[in-house]
Short mmCIF file of C-alpha atoms in Angstrom, two decimals:
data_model
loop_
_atom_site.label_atom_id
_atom_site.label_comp_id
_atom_site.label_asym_id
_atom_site.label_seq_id
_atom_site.Cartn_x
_atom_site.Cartn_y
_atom_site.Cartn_z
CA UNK Y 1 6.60 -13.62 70.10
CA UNK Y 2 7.02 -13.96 73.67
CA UNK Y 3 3.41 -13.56 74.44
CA UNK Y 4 2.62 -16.03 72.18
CA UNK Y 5 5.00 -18.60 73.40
CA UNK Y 6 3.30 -17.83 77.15
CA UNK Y 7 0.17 -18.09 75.65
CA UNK Y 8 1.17 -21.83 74.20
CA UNK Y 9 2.08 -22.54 77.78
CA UNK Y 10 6.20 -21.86 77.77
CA UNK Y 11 7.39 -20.64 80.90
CA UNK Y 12 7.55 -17.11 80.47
CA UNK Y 13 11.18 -16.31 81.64
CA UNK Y 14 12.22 -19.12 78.82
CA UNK Y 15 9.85 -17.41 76.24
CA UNK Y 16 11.86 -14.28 77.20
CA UNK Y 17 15.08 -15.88 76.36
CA UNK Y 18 14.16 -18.09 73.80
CA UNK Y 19 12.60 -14.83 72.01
CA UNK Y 20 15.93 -12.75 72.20
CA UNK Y 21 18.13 -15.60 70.83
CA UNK Y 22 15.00 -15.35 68.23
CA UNK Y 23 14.69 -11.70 67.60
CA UNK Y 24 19.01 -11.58 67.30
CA UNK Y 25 18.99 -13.99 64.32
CA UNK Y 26 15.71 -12.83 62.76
CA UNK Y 27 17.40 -8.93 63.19
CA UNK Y 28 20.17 -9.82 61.42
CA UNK Y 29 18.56 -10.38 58.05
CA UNK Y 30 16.34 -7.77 58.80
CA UNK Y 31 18.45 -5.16 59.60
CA UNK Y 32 20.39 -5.79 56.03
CA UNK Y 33 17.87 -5.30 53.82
CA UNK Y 34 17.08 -2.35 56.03
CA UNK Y 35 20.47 -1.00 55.99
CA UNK Y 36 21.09 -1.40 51.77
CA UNK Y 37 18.02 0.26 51.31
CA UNK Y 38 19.70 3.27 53.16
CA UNK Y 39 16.83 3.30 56.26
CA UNK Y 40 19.03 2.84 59.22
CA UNK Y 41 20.67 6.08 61.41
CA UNK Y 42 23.10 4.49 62.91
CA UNK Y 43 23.98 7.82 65.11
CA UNK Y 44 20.71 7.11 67.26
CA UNK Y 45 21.02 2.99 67.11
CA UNK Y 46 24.99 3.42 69.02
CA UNK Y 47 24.02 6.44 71.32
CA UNK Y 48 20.96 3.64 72.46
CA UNK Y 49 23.18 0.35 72.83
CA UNK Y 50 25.57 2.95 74.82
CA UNK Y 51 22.91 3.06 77.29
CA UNK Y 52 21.74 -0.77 77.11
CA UNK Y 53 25.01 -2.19 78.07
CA UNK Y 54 24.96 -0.85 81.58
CA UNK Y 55 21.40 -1.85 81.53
CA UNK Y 56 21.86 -5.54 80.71
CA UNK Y 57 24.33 -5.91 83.40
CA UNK Y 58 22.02 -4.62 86.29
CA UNK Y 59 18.78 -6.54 84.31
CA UNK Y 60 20.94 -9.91 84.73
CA UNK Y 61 21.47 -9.33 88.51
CA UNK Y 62 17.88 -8.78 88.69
CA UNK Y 63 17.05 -11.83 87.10
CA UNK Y 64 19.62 -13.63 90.21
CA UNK Y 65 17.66 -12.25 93.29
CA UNK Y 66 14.16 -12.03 92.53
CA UNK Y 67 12.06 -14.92 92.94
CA UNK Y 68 11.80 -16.66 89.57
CA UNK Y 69 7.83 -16.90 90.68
CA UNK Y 70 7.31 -13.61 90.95
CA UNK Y 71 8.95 -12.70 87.76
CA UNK Y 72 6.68 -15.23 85.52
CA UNK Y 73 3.99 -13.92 87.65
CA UNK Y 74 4.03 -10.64 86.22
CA UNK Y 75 5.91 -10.16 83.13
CA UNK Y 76 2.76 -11.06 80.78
CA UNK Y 77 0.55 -8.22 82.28
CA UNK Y 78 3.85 -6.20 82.06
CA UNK Y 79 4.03 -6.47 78.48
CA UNK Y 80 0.71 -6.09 77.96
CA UNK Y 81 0.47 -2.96 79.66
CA UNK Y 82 3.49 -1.36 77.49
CA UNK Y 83 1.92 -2.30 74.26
CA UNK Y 84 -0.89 -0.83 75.19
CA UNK Y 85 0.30 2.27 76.77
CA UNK Y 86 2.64 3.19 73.68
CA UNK Y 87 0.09 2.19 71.24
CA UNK Y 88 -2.73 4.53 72.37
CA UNK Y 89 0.00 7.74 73.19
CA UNK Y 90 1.18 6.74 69.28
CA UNK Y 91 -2.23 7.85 68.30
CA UNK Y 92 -2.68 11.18 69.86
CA UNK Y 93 1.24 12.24 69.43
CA UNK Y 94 2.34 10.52 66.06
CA UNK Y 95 1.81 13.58 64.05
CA UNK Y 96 2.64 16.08 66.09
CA UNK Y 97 7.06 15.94 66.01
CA UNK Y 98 7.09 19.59 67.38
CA UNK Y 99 9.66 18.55 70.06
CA UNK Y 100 12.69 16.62 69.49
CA UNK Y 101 14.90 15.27 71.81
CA UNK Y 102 18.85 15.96 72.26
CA UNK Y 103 21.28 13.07 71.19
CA UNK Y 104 22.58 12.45 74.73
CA UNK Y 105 19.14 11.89 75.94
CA UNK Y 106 19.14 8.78 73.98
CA UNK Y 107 21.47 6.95 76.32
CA UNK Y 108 19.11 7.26 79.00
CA UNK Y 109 16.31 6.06 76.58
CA UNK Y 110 18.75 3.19 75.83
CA UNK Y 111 19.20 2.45 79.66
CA UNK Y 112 15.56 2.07 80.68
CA UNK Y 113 14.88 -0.15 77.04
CA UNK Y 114 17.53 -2.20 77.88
CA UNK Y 115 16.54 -3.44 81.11
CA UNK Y 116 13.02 -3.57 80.11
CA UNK Y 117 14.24 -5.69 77.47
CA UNK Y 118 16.38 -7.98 79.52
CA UNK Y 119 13.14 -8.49 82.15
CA UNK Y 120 10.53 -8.95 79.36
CA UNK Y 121 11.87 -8.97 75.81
CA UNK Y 122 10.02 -5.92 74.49
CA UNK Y 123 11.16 -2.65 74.15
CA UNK Y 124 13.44 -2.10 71.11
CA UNK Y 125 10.58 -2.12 68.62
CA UNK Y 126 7.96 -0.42 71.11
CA UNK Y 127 9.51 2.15 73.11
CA UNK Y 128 12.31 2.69 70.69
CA UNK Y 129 10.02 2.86 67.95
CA UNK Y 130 7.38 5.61 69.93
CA UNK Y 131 10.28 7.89 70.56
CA UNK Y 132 11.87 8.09 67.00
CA UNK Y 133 8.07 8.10 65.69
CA UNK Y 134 6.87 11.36 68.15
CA UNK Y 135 10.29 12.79 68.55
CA UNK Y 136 12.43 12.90 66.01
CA UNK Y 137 12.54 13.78 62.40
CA UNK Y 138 12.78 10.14 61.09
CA UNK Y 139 11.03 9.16 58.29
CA UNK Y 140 8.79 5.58 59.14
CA UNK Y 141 10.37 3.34 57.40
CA UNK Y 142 13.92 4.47 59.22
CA UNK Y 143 11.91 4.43 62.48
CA UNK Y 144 11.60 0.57 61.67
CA UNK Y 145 15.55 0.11 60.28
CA UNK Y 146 16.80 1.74 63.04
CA UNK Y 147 15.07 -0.15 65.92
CA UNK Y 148 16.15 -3.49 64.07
CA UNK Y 149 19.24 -2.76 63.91
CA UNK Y 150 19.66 -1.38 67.61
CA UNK Y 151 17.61 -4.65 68.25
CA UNK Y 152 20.26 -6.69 66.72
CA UNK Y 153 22.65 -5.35 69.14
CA UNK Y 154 20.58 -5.87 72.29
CA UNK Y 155 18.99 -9.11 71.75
CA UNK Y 156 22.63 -10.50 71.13
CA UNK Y 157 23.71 -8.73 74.97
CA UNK Y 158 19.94 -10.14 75.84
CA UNK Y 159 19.85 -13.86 74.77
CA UNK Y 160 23.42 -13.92 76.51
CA UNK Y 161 22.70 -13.22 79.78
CA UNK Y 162 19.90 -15.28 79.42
CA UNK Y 163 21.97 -18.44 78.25
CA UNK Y 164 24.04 -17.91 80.99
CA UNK Y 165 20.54 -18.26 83.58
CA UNK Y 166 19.46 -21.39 81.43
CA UNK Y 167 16.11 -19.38 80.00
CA UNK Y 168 16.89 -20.51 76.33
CA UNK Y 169 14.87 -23.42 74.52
CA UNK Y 170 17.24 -23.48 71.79
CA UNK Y 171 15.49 -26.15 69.57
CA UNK Y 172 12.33 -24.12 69.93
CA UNK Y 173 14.14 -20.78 68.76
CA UNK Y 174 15.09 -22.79 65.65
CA UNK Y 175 11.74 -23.58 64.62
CA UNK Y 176 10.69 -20.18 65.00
CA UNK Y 177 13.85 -19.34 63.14
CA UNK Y 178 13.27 -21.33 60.43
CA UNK Y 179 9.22 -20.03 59.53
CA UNK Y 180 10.15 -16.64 59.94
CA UNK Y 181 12.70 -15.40 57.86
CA UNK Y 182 10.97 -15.43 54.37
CA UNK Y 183 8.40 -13.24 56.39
CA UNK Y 184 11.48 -10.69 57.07
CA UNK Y 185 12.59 -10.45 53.71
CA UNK Y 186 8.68 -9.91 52.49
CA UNK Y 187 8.05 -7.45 55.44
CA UNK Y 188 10.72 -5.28 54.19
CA UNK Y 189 9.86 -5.29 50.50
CA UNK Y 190 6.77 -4.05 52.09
CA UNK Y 191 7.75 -1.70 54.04
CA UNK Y 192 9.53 0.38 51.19
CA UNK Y 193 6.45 0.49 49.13
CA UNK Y 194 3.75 1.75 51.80
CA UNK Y 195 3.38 4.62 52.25
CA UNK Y 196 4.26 6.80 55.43
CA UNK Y 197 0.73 7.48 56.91
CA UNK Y 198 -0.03 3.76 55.90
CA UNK Y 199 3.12 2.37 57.64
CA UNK Y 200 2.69 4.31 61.34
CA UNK Y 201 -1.44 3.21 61.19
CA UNK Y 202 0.20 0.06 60.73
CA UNK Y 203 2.57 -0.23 63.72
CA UNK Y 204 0.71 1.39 66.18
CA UNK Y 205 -2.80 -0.47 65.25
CA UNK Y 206 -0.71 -3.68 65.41
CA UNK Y 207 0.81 -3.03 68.72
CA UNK Y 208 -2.28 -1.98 70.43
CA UNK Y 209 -4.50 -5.36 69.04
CA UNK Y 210 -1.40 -7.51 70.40
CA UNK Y 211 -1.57 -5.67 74.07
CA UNK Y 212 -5.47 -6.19 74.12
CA UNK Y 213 -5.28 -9.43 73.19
CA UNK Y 214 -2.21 -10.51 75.94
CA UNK Y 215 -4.69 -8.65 78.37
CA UNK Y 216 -7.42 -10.79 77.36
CA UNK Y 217 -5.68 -13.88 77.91
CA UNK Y 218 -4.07 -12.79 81.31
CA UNK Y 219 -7.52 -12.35 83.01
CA UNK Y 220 -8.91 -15.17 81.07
CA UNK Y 221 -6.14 -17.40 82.85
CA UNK Y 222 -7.03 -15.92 86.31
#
């Protein structure tokens, strides 16, 4: 979403915002379907907010000091380069889970989302979603409940701190609000009837055409 609202000419520190307040709301409905169909580990979603909140804190000072210039400068190549990145590793790694991570490493994974979150939006269904994919023993379709759920948490934190800065188009986030949840409720009937090869092609194709695609437009702008 927030490359798309940069794309339609919204500054991008306001698409960042505006998309948080988005992604809470959207999240919400998400995440309960998710959770009544039994796909969320909610272990891994608290151990990763337990990191964020620190995160947030030091992403909002951030957001203070550094020239508001430089930051809309940057943080569409940013996110580019992060879709891109996880979508191509997501190929090569996906199916081999050999190693797994330890439980406390995920509040350090939750540290370094979070502020990547709070700087550019992305992160809890990206990053968070690579790990749990290549590293754990989660089936797909919790890979997906769980990051919606920790994104619930986080955009709230997110779209705060951002509210606070004045980066929230409010009447915008309702219109994207309003087209979007029947698309949550049918994306989650789907996503209990693909199945689990399906599903990861899915994400990671997806991710990777939306990076290419916010790289095309950044140089096409230059």
């Amino acid at each position: 979403m927030t490359p798309s609202l940069i794309f339609l000419g919204v500054e991008p520190l306001i698409a960042v915002g505006t998309d948080l307040l988005y992604a809470f709301i959207t999240k919400i409905f998400g995440s309960f379907f998710h959770k009544r169909n039994g796909n969320v580990n909610f272990n891994i979603a608290f151990r990763l907010f337990l990191g964020s909140l620190p995160a947030i804190i030091f992403g909002t000072f951030l957001l203070e000091v550094i020239n508001r210039e430089v930051l809309n400068k940057y943080v569409t190549l940013i996110l580019a380069l992060v879709l891109i990145i996880s979508s191509i590793i997501s190929f090569y790694k996906g199916k081999s889970r050999n190693k797994k991570l330890n439980n406390n490493v995920f509040v350090l994974i939750g540290f370094l989302v979070g502020l990547i979150i709070q700087l550019t939006s992305v992160g809890a269904g990206v990053i968070v979603g690579f790990v749990l994919l290549n590293f754990t023993n989660l089936h797909p379709k919790e890979v997906v409940g769980t990051t919606i759920f920790y994104g619930v948490l986080i955009a709230l934190l997110g779209c705060l701190s951002h509210a606070t800065l004045g980066n929230v188009d409010y009447l915008l986030a309702l219109y994207l609000i309003v087209g979007t949840i029947p698309g949550v409720y049918l994306g989650t009937c789907l996503n209990s009837k693909v199945p689990k090869e399906i599903l990861r092609k899915i994400i990671i194709i997806s991710i990777l055409i939306i990076g290419i695609v916010m790289v095309v437009r950044v140089f096409g702008s230059i």
